[in-house]
JSON list of C-alpha atoms in Angstrom, two decimals:
[
{"chain": "S", "resi": 582, "resn": "PRO", "atom": "CA", "xyz": [-74.97, 160.86, -125.47]},
{"chain": "S", "resi": 583, "resn": "ARG", "atom": "CA", "xyz": [-78.32, 159.11, -125.81]},
{"chain": "S", "resi": 584, "resn": "PHE", "atom": "CA", "xyz": [-79.12, 156.69, -128.62]},
{"chain": "S", "resi": 585, "resn": "ARG", "atom": "CA", "xyz": [-82.88, 156.16, -128.73]},
{"chain": "S", "resi": 586, "resn": "THR", "atom": "CA", "xyz": [-82.67, 153.10, -130.96]},
{"chain": "S", "resi": 587, "resn": "ALA", "atom": "CA", "xyz": [-79.81, 150.68, -131.56]},
{"chain": "S", "resi": 588, "resn": "GLY", "atom": "CA", "xyz": [-78.25, 151.31, -134.95]},
{"chain": "S", "resi": 589, "resn": "VAL", "atom": "CA", "xyz": [-79.44, 154.94, -135.24]},
{"chain": "S", "resi": 590, "resn": "LEU", "atom": "CA", "xyz": [-76.60, 157.24, -136.24]},
{"chain": "S", "resi": 591, "resn": "ARG", "atom": "CA", "xyz": [-75.98, 160.45, -134.29]},
{"chain": "S", "resi": 592, "resn": "PRO", "atom": "CA", "xyz": [-73.55, 163.27, -135.08]},
{"chain": "S", "resi": 593, "resn": "ARG", "atom": "CA", "xyz": [-71.70, 164.87, -132.18]},
{"chain": "S", "resi": 594, "resn": "GLN", "atom": "CA", "xyz": [-73.71, 168.08, -132.53]},
{"chain": "S", "resi": 595, "resn": "GLY", "atom": "CA", "xyz": [-76.96, 166.09, -132.36]},
{"chain": "S", "resi": 596, "resn": "ALA", "atom": "CA", "xyz": [-75.77, 164.36, -129.20]},
{"chain": "S", "resi": 597, "resn": "ALA", "atom": "CA", "xyz": [-74.80, 167.73, -127.70]},
{"chain": "S", "resi": 598, "resn": "ASP", "atom": "CA", "xyz": [-78.25, 169.16, -128.49]},
{"chain": "S", "resi": 599, "resn": "GLU", "atom": "CA", "xyz": [-80.02, 166.14, -126.99]},
{"chain": "S", "resi": 600, "resn": "THR", "atom": "CA", "xyz": [-77.99, 166.00, -123.78]},
{"chain": "S", "resi": 601, "resn": "GLY", "atom": "CA", "xyz": [-77.45, 169.71, -123.19]},
{"chain": "S", "resi": 602, "resn": "LEU", "atom": "CA", "xyz": [-73.73, 169.07, -122.71]},
{"chain": "S", "resi": 603, "resn": "PRO", "atom": "CA", "xyz": [-71.08, 171.34, -124.28]},
{"chain": "S", "resi": 604, "resn": "LYS", "atom": "CA", "xyz": [-69.91, 170.11, -127.68]},
{"chain": "S", "resi": 605, "resn": "ALA", "atom": "CA", "xyz": [-66.32, 169.80, -126.41]},
{"chain": "S", "resi": 606, "resn": "THR", "atom": "CA", "xyz": [-67.50, 167.51, -123.59]},
{"chain": "S", "resi": 607, "resn": "VAL", "atom": "CA", "xyz": [-69.52, 165.39, -126.01]},
{"chain": "S", "resi": 608, "resn": "SER", "atom": "CA", "xyz": [-66.50, 165.20, -128.31]},
{"chain": "S", "resi": 609, "resn": "ARG", "atom": "CA", "xyz": [-64.28, 163.87, -125.50]},
{"chain": "S", "resi": 610, "resn": "LEU", "atom": "CA", "xyz": [-66.94, 161.41, -124.33]},
{"chain": "S", "resi": 611, "resn": "THR", "atom": "CA", "xyz": [-67.72, 160.04, -127.78]},
{"chain": "S", "resi": 612, "resn": "SER", "atom": "CA", "xyz": [-64.03, 159.67, -128.62]},
{"chain": "S", "resi": 613, "resn": "THR", "atom": "CA", "xyz": [-63.41, 157.76, -125.39]},
{"chain": "S", "resi": 614, "resn": "LEU", "atom": "CA", "xyz": [-66.47, 155.56, -125.88]},
{"chain": "S", "resi": 615, "resn": "ALA", "atom": "CA", "xyz": [-65.42, 154.81, -129.45]},
{"chain": "S", "resi": 616, "resn": "GLN", "atom": "CA", "xyz": [-61.92, 153.85, -128.33]},
{"chain": "S", "resi": 617, "resn": "LEU", "atom": "CA", "xyz": [-63.42, 151.49, -125.76]},
{"chain": "S", "resi": 618, "resn": "GLY", "atom": "CA", "xyz": [-65.79, 149.98, -128.32]},
{"chain": "S", "resi": 619, "resn": "TYR", "atom": "CA", "xyz": [-69.09, 151.25, -126.88]},
{"chain": "S", "resi": 620, "resn": "LEU", "atom": "CA", "xyz": [-69.63, 153.42, -129.96]},
{"chain": "S", "resi": 621, "resn": "ARG", "atom": "CA", "xyz": [-68.80, 152.86, -133.62]},
{"chain": "S", "resi": 622, "resn": "VAL", "atom": "CA", "xyz": [-67.94, 155.59, -136.12]},
{"chain": "S", "resi": 623, "resn": "ASP", "atom": "CA", "xyz": [-69.43, 155.39, -139.60]},
{"chain": "S", "resi": 624, "resn": "GLU", "atom": "CA", "xyz": [-66.45, 155.88, -141.90]},
{"chain": "S", "resi": 625, "resn": "THR", "atom": "CA", "xyz": [-68.46, 157.78, -144.50]},
{"chain": "S", "resi": 626, "resn": "THR", "atom": "CA", "xyz": [-70.64, 160.11, -142.41]},
{"chain": "S", "resi": 627, "resn": "ARG", "atom": "CA", "xyz": [-68.44, 160.29, -139.28]},
{"chain": "S", "resi": 628, "resn": "LYS", "atom": "CA", "xyz": [-71.58, 159.78, -137.21]},
{"chain": "S", "resi": 629, "resn": "TYR", "atom": "CA", "xyz": [-71.78, 157.47, -134.19]},
{"chain": "S", "resi": 630, "resn": "THR", "atom": "CA", "xyz": [-73.82, 154.37, -133.54]},
{"chain": "S", "resi": 631, "resn": "VAL", "atom": "CA", "xyz": [-73.93, 151.81, -130.73]},
{"chain": "S", "resi": 632, "resn": "GLY", "atom": "CA", "xyz": [-70.81, 149.61, -130.68]},
{"chain": "S", "resi": 633, "resn": "ALA", "atom": "CA", "xyz": [-70.43, 145.91, -130.05]},
{"chain": "S", "resi": 634, "resn": "ARG", "atom": "CA", "xyz": [-68.96, 146.39, -126.54]},
{"chain": "S", "resi": 635, "resn": "VAL", "atom": "CA", "xyz": [-72.44, 147.36, -125.36]},
{"chain": "S", "resi": 636, "resn": "LEU", "atom": "CA", "xyz": [-73.31, 143.68, -125.75]},
{"chain": "S", "resi": 637, "resn": "SER", "atom": "CA", "xyz": [-71.34, 142.84, -122.62]},
{"chain": "S", "resi": 638, "resn": "LEU", "atom": "CA", "xyz": [-73.44, 145.41, -120.70]},
{"chain": "S", "resi": 639, "resn": "GLY", "atom": "CA", "xyz": [-76.85, 144.07, -121.60]},
{"chain": "S", "resi": 640, "resn": "SER", "atom": "CA", "xyz": [-76.89, 142.81, -125.18]},
{"chain": "S", "resi": 641, "resn": "LEU", "atom": "CA", "xyz": [-78.62, 145.97, -126.43]},
{"chain": "S", "resi": 642, "resn": "LEU", "atom": "CA", "xyz": [-77.51, 145.69, -130.01]},
{"chain": "S", "resi": 643, "resn": "MET", "atom": "CA", "xyz": [-78.02, 141.95, -130.27]},
{"chain": "S", "resi": 644, "resn": "HIS", "atom": "CA", "xyz": [-81.42, 142.07, -128.59]},
{"chain": "S", "resi": 645, "resn": "GLN", "atom": "CA", "xyz": [-82.41, 144.72, -131.11]},
{"chain": "S", "resi": 646, "resn": "SER", "atom": "CA", "xyz": [-81.32, 142.64, -134.10]},
{"chain": "S", "resi": 647, "resn": "GLY", "atom": "CA", "xyz": [-82.52, 139.36, -132.61]},
{"chain": "S", "resi": 648, "resn": "LEU", "atom": "CA", "xyz": [-79.45, 137.50, -133.90]},
{"chain": "S", "resi": 649, "resn": "GLN", "atom": "CA", "xyz": [-78.60, 135.75, -130.66]},
{"chain": "S", "resi": 650, "resn": "GLN", "atom": "CA", "xyz": [-82.15, 134.50, -130.24]},
{"chain": "S", "resi": 651, "resn": "VAL", "atom": "CA", "xyz": [-82.35, 133.37, -133.86]},
{"chain": "S", "resi": 652, "resn": "ALA", "atom": "CA", "xyz": [-78.91, 131.71, -133.86]},
{"chain": "S", "resi": 653, "resn": "ARG", "atom": "CA", "xyz": [-79.11, 129.91, -130.52]},
{"chain": "S", "resi": 654, "resn": "GLU", "atom": "CA", "xyz": [-81.12, 126.86, -131.63]},
{"chain": "S", "resi": 655, "resn": "PRO", "atom": "CA", "xyz": [-79.25, 126.32, -134.94]},
{"chain": "S", "resi": 656, "resn": "MET", "atom": "CA", "xyz": [-75.99, 126.60, -132.98]},
{"chain": "S", "resi": 657, "resn": "ARG", "atom": "CA", "xyz": [-77.18, 123.98, -130.48]},
{"chain": "S", "resi": 658, "resn": "ARG", "atom": "CA", "xyz": [-78.13, 121.61, -133.30]},
{"chain": "S", "resi": 659, "resn": "LEU", "atom": "CA", "xyz": [-74.77, 122.14, -135.00]},
{"chain": "S", "resi": 660, "resn": "ALA", "atom": "CA", "xyz": [-72.88, 121.39, -131.78]},
{"chain": "S", "resi": 661, "resn": "GLN", "atom": "CA", "xyz": [-74.91, 118.21, -131.30]},
{"chain": "S", "resi": 662, "resn": "GLU", "atom": "CA", "xyz": [-74.48, 117.07, -134.89]},
{"chain": "S", "resi": 663, "resn": "LEU", "atom": "CA", "xyz": [-70.73, 117.69, -135.19]},
{"chain": "S", "resi": 664, "resn": "ASP", "atom": "CA", "xyz": [-69.71, 117.36, -131.50]},
{"chain": "S", "resi": 665, "resn": "VAL", "atom": "CA", "xyz": [-67.82, 120.66, -131.61]},
{"chain": "S", "resi": 666, "resn": "SER", "atom": "CA", "xyz": [-67.96, 124.02, -129.88]},
{"chain": "S", "resi": 667, "resn": "VAL", "atom": "CA", "xyz": [-70.02, 126.58, -131.80]},
{"chain": "S", "resi": 668, "resn": "LEU", "atom": "CA", "xyz": [-69.28, 130.28, -131.32]},
{"chain": "S", "resi": 669, "resn": "LEU", "atom": "CA", "xyz": [-70.93, 133.52, -132.37]},
{"chain": "S", "resi": 670, "resn": "ALA", "atom": "CA", "xyz": [-68.78, 136.66, -132.24]},
{"chain": "S", "resi": 671, "resn": "THR", "atom": "CA", "xyz": [-68.15, 140.12, -133.61]},
{"chain": "S", "resi": 672, "resn": "ARG", "atom": "CA", "xyz": [-65.15, 142.46, -133.62]},
{"chain": "S", "resi": 673, "resn": "GLN", "atom": "CA", "xyz": [-64.02, 144.48, -130.63]},
{"chain": "S", "resi": 674, "resn": "GLN", "atom": "CA", "xyz": [-61.02, 146.60, -131.65]},
{"chain": "S", "resi": 675, "resn": "LEU", "atom": "CA", "xyz": [-58.29, 144.03, -132.47]},
{"chain": "S", "resi": 676, "resn": "ALA", "atom": "CA", "xyz": [-60.11, 141.12, -130.84]},
{"chain": "S", "resi": 677, "resn": "MET", "atom": "CA", "xyz": [-63.31, 139.15, -131.33]},
{"chain": "S", "resi": 678, "resn": "LEU", "atom": "CA", "xyz": [-66.04, 139.58, -128.71]},
{"chain": "S", "resi": 679, "resn": "LEU", "atom": "CA", "xyz": [-67.75, 136.27, -127.92]},
{"chain": "S", "resi": 680, "resn": "LEU", "atom": "CA", "xyz": [-71.52, 136.70, -127.93]},
{"chain": "S", "resi": 681, "resn": "GLU", "atom": "CA", "xyz": [-72.74, 133.13, -127.68]},
{"chain": "S", "resi": 682, "resn": "LEU", "atom": "CA", "xyz": [-71.10, 129.75, -127.07]},
{"chain": "S", "resi": 683, "resn": "VAL", "atom": "CA", "xyz": [-72.56, 126.24, -127.30]},
{"chain": "S", "resi": 684, "resn": "ARG", "atom": "CA", "xyz": [-70.30, 123.47, -126.03]},
{"chain": "S", "resi": 685, "resn": "PRO", "atom": "CA", "xyz": [-70.03, 119.99, -127.57]},
{"chain": "S", "resi": 686, "resn": "PRO", "atom": "CA", "xyz": [-72.14, 117.20, -126.01]},
{"chain": "S", "resi": 687, "resn": "HIS", "atom": "CA", "xyz": [-69.34, 114.60, -125.82]},
{"chain": "S", "resi": 688, "resn": "SER", "atom": "CA", "xyz": [-65.93, 115.95, -126.80]},
{"chain": "S", "resi": 689, "resn": "SER", "atom": "CA", "xyz": [-63.57, 116.56, -123.89]},
{"chain": "S", "resi": 690, "resn": "VAL", "atom": "CA", "xyz": [-61.79, 119.29, -125.84]},
{"chain": "S", "resi": 691, "resn": "THR", "atom": "CA", "xyz": [-63.74, 122.52, -125.63]},
{"chain": "S", "resi": 692, "resn": "ILE", "atom": "CA", "xyz": [-63.32, 126.30, -125.64]},
{"chain": "S", "resi": 693, "resn": "ASN", "atom": "CA", "xyz": [-62.54, 127.60, -122.16]},
{"chain": "S", "resi": 694, "resn": "LYS", "atom": "CA", "xyz": [-64.39, 130.86, -122.71]},
{"chain": "S", "resi": 695, "resn": "GLN", "atom": "CA", "xyz": [-67.81, 132.37, -122.06]},
{"chain": "S", "resi": 696, "resn": "ALA", "atom": "CA", "xyz": [-70.00, 135.08, -123.57]},
{"chain": "S", "resi": 697, "resn": "GLY", "atom": "CA", "xyz": [-68.39, 138.49, -123.09]},
{"chain": "S", "resi": 698, "resn": "ASP", "atom": "CA", "xyz": [-64.82, 137.19, -123.36]},
{"chain": "S", "resi": 699, "resn": "LEU", "atom": "CA", "xyz": [-62.41, 138.41, -126.01]},
{"chain": "S", "resi": 700, "resn": "LEU", "atom": "CA", "xyz": [-60.60, 136.07, -128.39]},
{"chain": "S", "resi": 701, "resn": "SER", "atom": "CA", "xyz": [-57.60, 136.84, -130.54]},
{"chain": "S", "resi": 702, "resn": "MET", "atom": "CA", "xyz": [-58.43, 138.25, -133.94]},
{"chain": "S", "resi": 703, "resn": "ASP", "atom": "CA", "xyz": [-55.12, 137.34, -135.55]},
{"chain": "S", "resi": 704, "resn": "THR", "atom": "CA", "xyz": [-55.01, 133.65, -134.58]},
{"chain": "S", "resi": 705, "resn": "THR", "atom": "CA", "xyz": [-58.62, 132.54, -134.99]},
{"chain": "S", "resi": 706, "resn": "SER", "atom": "CA", "xyz": [-61.00, 131.59, -137.79]},
{"chain": "S", "resi": 707, "resn": "LEU", "atom": "CA", "xyz": [-63.32, 134.19, -136.24]},
{"chain": "S", "resi": 708, "resn": "GLY", "atom": "CA", "xyz": [-60.88, 136.97, -137.06]},
{"chain": "S", "resi": 709, "resn": "LEU", "atom": "CA", "xyz": [-60.14, 135.71, -140.56]},
{"chain": "S", "resi": 710, "resn": "ALA", "atom": "CA", "xyz": [-63.83, 135.37, -141.40]},
{"chain": "S", "resi": 711, "resn": "TYR", "atom": "CA", "xyz": [-64.51, 138.87, -140.07]},
{"chain": "S", "resi": 712, "resn": "LEU", "atom": "CA", "xyz": [-61.77, 140.30, -142.26]},
{"chain": "S", "resi": 713, "resn": "VAL", "atom": "CA", "xyz": [-63.01, 138.69, -145.48]},
{"chain": "S", "resi": 714, "resn": "ALA", "atom": "CA", "xyz": [-66.52, 140.09, -144.92]},
{"chain": "S", "resi": 715, "resn": "ALA", "atom": "CA", "xyz": [-65.63, 143.54, -143.55]},
{"chain": "S", "resi": 716, "resn": "PRO", "atom": "CA", "xyz": [-65.98, 146.60, -145.81]},
{"chain": "S", "resi": 717, "resn": "THR", "atom": "CA", "xyz": [-62.72, 147.38, -147.59]},
{"chain": "S", "resi": 718, "resn": "ALA", "atom": "CA", "xyz": [-61.98, 150.59, -145.65]},
{"chain": "S", "resi": 719, "resn": "GLU", "atom": "CA", "xyz": [-62.52, 148.84, -142.32]},
{"chain": "S", "resi": 720, "resn": "ARG", "atom": "CA", "xyz": [-60.39, 145.85, -143.37]},
{"chain": "S", "resi": 721, "resn": "VAL", "atom": "CA", "xyz": [-57.52, 148.11, -144.40]},
{"chain": "S", "resi": 722, "resn": "LYS", "atom": "CA", "xyz": [-57.61, 149.89, -141.02]},
{"chain": "S", "resi": 723, "resn": "ILE", "atom": "CA", "xyz": [-57.69, 146.60, -139.10]},
{"chain": "S", "resi": 724, "resn": "LEU", "atom": "CA", "xyz": [-54.76, 145.14, -141.01]},
{"chain": "S", "resi": 725, "resn": "ALA", "atom": "CA", "xyz": [-52.73, 148.32, -140.53]},
{"chain": "S", "resi": 726, "resn": "ALA", "atom": "CA", "xyz": [-53.44, 148.25, -136.78]},
{"chain": "S", "resi": 727, "resn": "LEU", "atom": "CA", "xyz": [-52.48, 144.57, -136.54]},
{"chain": "S", "resi": 728, "resn": "GLN", "atom": "CA", "xyz": [-49.24, 145.27, -138.36]},
{"chain": "S", "resi": 729, "resn": "ARG", "atom": "CA", "xyz": [-48.42, 148.16, -136.02]},
{"chain": "S", "resi": 730, "resn": "ALA", "atom": "CA", "xyz": [-49.23, 146.04, -132.97]},
{"chain": "S", "resi": 731, "resn": "GLN", "atom": "CA", "xyz": [-46.75, 143.38, -134.16]},
{"chain": "S", "resi": 732, "resn": "LEU", "atom": "CA", "xyz": [-48.95, 140.61, -132.80]},
{"chain": "S", "resi": 733, "resn": "VAL", "atom": "CA", "xyz": [-48.00, 138.17, -135.55]},
{"chain": "S", "resi": 734, "resn": "GLU", "atom": "CA", "xyz": [-45.30, 137.53, -138.14]},
{"chain": "S", "resi": 735, "resn": "TRP", "atom": "CA", "xyz": [-46.69, 139.86, -140.77]},
{"chain": "S", "resi": 736, "resn": "THR", "atom": "CA", "xyz": [-45.73, 138.13, -144.02]},
{"chain": "S", "resi": 737, "resn": "SER", "atom": "CA", "xyz": [-47.19, 134.83, -142.81]},
{"chain": "S", "resi": 738, "resn": "TYR", "atom": "CA", "xyz": [-50.36, 136.48, -141.56]},
{"chain": "S", "resi": 739, "resn": "ARG", "atom": "CA", "xyz": [-50.98, 138.36, -144.82]},
{"chain": "S", "resi": 740, "resn": "ALA", "atom": "CA", "xyz": [-50.65, 135.01, -146.60]},
{"chain": "S", "resi": 741, "resn": "ASP", "atom": "CA", "xyz": [-53.28, 133.60, -144.22]},
{"chain": "S", "resi": 742, "resn": "VAL", "atom": "CA", "xyz": [-55.62, 136.49, -145.01]},
{"chain": "S", "resi": 743, "resn": "GLU", "atom": "CA", "xyz": [-55.18, 136.04, -148.77]},
{"chain": "S", "resi": 744, "resn": "ARG", "atom": "CA", "xyz": [-55.83, 132.31, -148.41]},
{"chain": "S", "resi": 745, "resn": "ALA", "atom": "CA", "xyz": [-58.94, 133.06, -146.34]},
{"chain": "S", "resi": 746, "resn": "HIS", "atom": "CA", "xyz": [-60.27, 135.34, -149.09]},
{"chain": "S", "resi": 747, "resn": "GLN", "atom": "CA", "xyz": [-59.78, 132.58, -151.63]},
{"chain": "S", "resi": 748, "resn": "GLU", "atom": "CA", "xyz": [-61.43, 129.96, -149.41]},
{"chain": "S", "resi": 749, "resn": "TYR", "atom": "CA", "xyz": [-64.41, 132.20, -148.82]},
{"chain": "S", "resi": 750, "resn": "ARG", "atom": "CA", "xyz": [-64.83, 132.98, -152.51]},
{"chain": "S", "resi": 751, "resn": "GLU", "atom": "CA", "xyz": [-64.60, 129.31, -153.50]},
{"chain": "S", "resi": 752, "resn": "HIS", "atom": "CA", "xyz": [-66.31, 127.54, -150.59]},
{"chain": "S", "resi": 753, "resn": "GLY", "atom": "CA", "xyz": [-68.17, 130.11, -148.48]},
{"chain": "S", "resi": 754, "resn": "PHE", "atom": "CA", "xyz": [-66.18, 129.41, -145.30]},
{"chain": "S", "resi": 755, "resn": "VAL", "atom": "CA", "xyz": [-62.75, 130.09, -143.77]},
{"chain": "S", "resi": 756, "resn": "VAL", "atom": "CA", "xyz": [-60.37, 127.63, -142.10]},
{"chain": "S", "resi": 757, "resn": "SER", "atom": "CA", "xyz": [-57.89, 128.55, -139.36]},
{"chain": "S", "resi": 758, "resn": "ARG", "atom": "CA", "xyz": [-54.63, 126.65, -138.93]},
{"chain": "S", "resi": 759, "resn": "ARG", "atom": "CA", "xyz": [-53.24, 128.70, -136.04]},
{"chain": "S", "resi": 760, "resn": "VAL", "atom": "CA", "xyz": [-55.56, 127.72, -133.19]},
{"chain": "S", "resi": 761, "resn": "ARG", "atom": "CA", "xyz": [-53.48, 126.72, -130.15]},
{"chain": "S", "resi": 762, "resn": "GLY", "atom": "CA", "xyz": [-50.56, 125.82, -132.34]},
{"chain": "S", "resi": 763, "resn": "GLY", "atom": "CA", "xyz": [-52.54, 123.27, -134.32]},
{"chain": "S", "resi": 764, "resn": "VAL", "atom": "CA", "xyz": [-54.08, 121.46, -131.34]},
{"chain": "S", "resi": 765, "resn": "LEU", "atom": "CA", "xyz": [-57.53, 122.76, -132.30]},
{"chain": "S", "resi": 766, "resn": "GLY", "atom": "CA", "xyz": [-59.17, 123.08, -135.68]},
{"chain": "S", "resi": 767, "resn": "ALA", "atom": "CA", "xyz": [-61.72, 125.75, -136.57]},
{"chain": "S", "resi": 768, "resn": "VAL", "atom": "CA", "xyz": [-63.97, 126.81, -139.44]},
{"chain": "S", "resi": 769, "resn": "ALA", "atom": "CA", "xyz": [-65.91, 130.08, -139.64]},
{"chain": "S", "resi": 770, "resn": "VAL", "atom": "CA", "xyz": [-68.56, 131.75, -141.78]},
{"chain": "S", "resi": 771, "resn": "PRO", "atom": "CA", "xyz": [-69.40, 135.49, -141.63]},
{"chain": "S", "resi": 772, "resn": "ILE", "atom": "CA", "xyz": [-72.96, 136.75, -141.13]},
{"chain": "S", "resi": 773, "resn": "VAL", "atom": "CA", "xyz": [-73.49, 140.24, -142.56]},
{"chain": "S", "resi": 774, "resn": "LEU", "atom": "CA", "xyz": [-76.49, 142.21, -141.28]},
{"chain": "S", "resi": 775, "resn": "ASP", "atom": "CA", "xyz": [-76.70, 145.66, -142.85]},
{"chain": "S", "resi": 776, "resn": "THR", "atom": "CA", "xyz": [-73.35, 147.22, -141.91]},
{"chain": "S", "resi": 777, "resn": "ASP", "atom": "CA", "xyz": [-72.64, 144.84, -139.01]},
{"chain": "S", "resi": 778, "resn": "VAL", "atom": "CA", "xyz": [-70.48, 141.76, -139.43]},
{"chain": "S", "resi": 779, "resn": "PHE", "atom": "CA", "xyz": [-70.85, 138.76, -137.13]},
{"chain": "S", "resi": 780, "resn": "VAL", "atom": "CA", "xyz": [-69.10, 135.40, -137.38]},
{"chain": "S", "resi": 781, "resn": "LEU", "atom": "CA", "xyz": [-70.24, 131.83, -136.69]},
{"chain": "S", "resi": 782, "resn": "SER", "atom": "CA", "xyz": [-67.42, 129.39, -135.95]},
{"chain": "S", "resi": 783, "resn": "CYS", "atom": "CA", "xyz": [-67.02, 125.70, -135.13]},
{"chain": "S", "resi": 784, "resn": "ALA", "atom": "CA", "xyz": [-63.96, 124.61, -133.15]},
{"chain": "S", "resi": 785, "resn": "GLY", "atom": "CA", "xyz": [-62.73, 121.31, -131.78]},
{"chain": "S", "resi": 786, "resn": "PRO", "atom": "CA", "xyz": [-59.82, 118.84, -131.74]},
{"chain": "S", "resi": 787, "resn": "ALA", "atom": "CA", "xyz": [-57.67, 119.09, -134.85]},
{"chain": "S", "resi": 788, "resn": "ALA", "atom": "CA", "xyz": [-58.28, 115.38, -135.49]},
{"chain": "S", "resi": 789, "resn": "GLN", "atom": "CA", "xyz": [-61.95, 116.20, -136.16]},
{"chain": "S", "resi": 790, "resn": "PHE", "atom": "CA", "xyz": [-61.01, 118.91, -138.64]},
{"chain": "S", "resi": 791, "resn": "THR", "atom": "CA", "xyz": [-59.22, 116.91, -141.28]},
{"chain": "S", "resi": 792, "resn": "ARG", "atom": "CA", "xyz": [-59.10, 118.51, -144.71]},
{"chain": "S", "resi": 793, "resn": "ALA", "atom": "CA", "xyz": [-61.61, 115.98, -146.07]},
{"chain": "S", "resi": 794, "resn": "ARG", "atom": "CA", "xyz": [-64.11, 116.39, -143.19]},
{"chain": "S", "resi": 795, "resn": "THR", "atom": "CA", "xyz": [-63.76, 120.17, -143.21]},
{"chain": "S", "resi": 796, "resn": "ALA", "atom": "CA", "xyz": [-64.37, 120.46, -146.93]},
{"chain": "S", "resi": 797, "resn": "GLY", "atom": "CA", "xyz": [-66.97, 117.71, -147.18]},
{"chain": "S", "resi": 798, "resn": "ARG", "atom": "CA", "xyz": [-69.05, 118.13, -144.06]},
{"chain": "S", "resi": 799, "resn": "ILE", "atom": "CA", "xyz": [-68.21, 120.79, -141.50]},
{"chain": "S", "resi": 800, "resn": "GLY", "atom": "CA", "xyz": [-67.78, 123.75, -143.85]},
{"chain": "S", "resi": 801, "resn": "PRO", "atom": "CA", "xyz": [-70.82, 123.05, -146.06]},
{"chain": "S", "resi": 802, "resn": "ARG", "atom": "CA", "xyz": [-73.00, 122.35, -143.01]},
{"chain": "S", "resi": 803, "resn": "MET", "atom": "CA", "xyz": [-72.00, 125.69, -141.48]},
{"chain": "S", "resi": 804, "resn": "VAL", "atom": "CA", "xyz": [-72.83, 127.50, -144.72]},
{"chain": "S", "resi": 805, "resn": "GLU", "atom": "CA", "xyz": [-76.29, 125.91, -144.59]},
{"chain": "S", "resi": 806, "resn": "VAL", "atom": "CA", "xyz": [-76.79, 127.00, -140.97]},
{"chain": "S", "resi": 807, "resn": "VAL", "atom": "CA", "xyz": [-75.73, 130.58, -141.72]},
{"chain": "S", "resi": 808, "resn": "ARG", "atom": "CA", "xyz": [-78.11, 130.63, -144.67]},
{"chain": "S", "resi": 809, "resn": "GLU", "atom": "CA", "xyz": [-80.88, 129.47, -142.30]},
{"chain": "S", "resi": 810, "resn": "ILE", "atom": "CA", "xyz": [-80.01, 132.18, -139.76]},
{"chain": "S", "resi": 811, "resn": "ARG", "atom": "CA", "xyz": [-79.93, 134.91, -142.41]},
{"chain": "S", "resi": 812, "resn": "ALA", "atom": "CA", "xyz": [-83.30, 133.81, -143.77]},
{"chain": "S", "resi": 813, "resn": "ALA", "atom": "CA", "xyz": [-84.80, 133.95, -140.27]},
{"chain": "S", "resi": 814, "resn": "MET", "atom": "CA", "xyz": [-83.33, 137.40, -139.69]},
{"chain": "S", "resi": 815, "resn": "LYS", "atom": "CA", "xyz": [-84.70, 138.60, -143.03]},
{"chain": "S", "resi": 816, "resn": "ALA", "atom": "CA", "xyz": [-88.14, 137.26, -142.10]},
{"chain": "S", "resi": 817, "resn": "GLN", "atom": "CA", "xyz": [-87.94, 139.36, -138.91]},
{"chain": "S", "resi": 818, "resn": "GLY", "atom": "CA", "xyz": [-87.10, 142.45, -140.94]},
{"chain": "S", "resi": 819, "resn": "ALA", "atom": "CA", "xyz": [-83.40, 142.59, -140.02]},
{"chain": "S", "resi": 820, "resn": "GLY", "atom": "CA", "xyz": [-80.95, 143.39, -142.80]},
{"chain": "S", "resi": 821, "resn": "ALA", "atom": "CA", "xyz": [-79.21, 140.31, -144.17]},
{"chain": "S", "resi": 822, "resn": "ALA", "atom": "CA", "xyz": [-76.67, 140.91, -146.91]}
]
């Protein structure tokens, strides 16, 4: 099915009318594309829109919103200032799709990933920050899927999620304590644009992410940067919640 503009919702019947394909064929195609992450289903209307996986095939959605272009320079400055890796990601099924990565200028400990790679949702600050910002219905579905997948010890993980909610309410950022078994530290802040949730994260050696430095410098600085990014997106006409 064709989507003339990123973010425009299409029902299956509309896609069938536009393509001339039988409705049954469109139904199979859209279901497969949704399972693979190339389409997203609006939980209320059951219509389809472009999914985050399209980013790895040409950054269609991100080019449309302009988030990568807007965030790139603030991310570079943040990496320089804090000497940490700075990541921008969004959800892909039960993982986080890395959209942009800026490496630290001096630190020898860095993230061995690149744009287009998937990172664990259940063991990263990226995943926790996504969950605290996701709409309730989406969050419930994600948590149920994670529980079924048995990727983590469930009682401990639910405690992490509840703690993340509290951190976000009180401080505006989320801290992960599971990254590489405690070798790395990470802090993340969600960026909500209309119905899309993206996450900005800083990661580096655990020694750089002491409780005092996280609460006093890293976390507040990230909140400032996300505020800057959202203001720039709003100035461009993109939805910033």
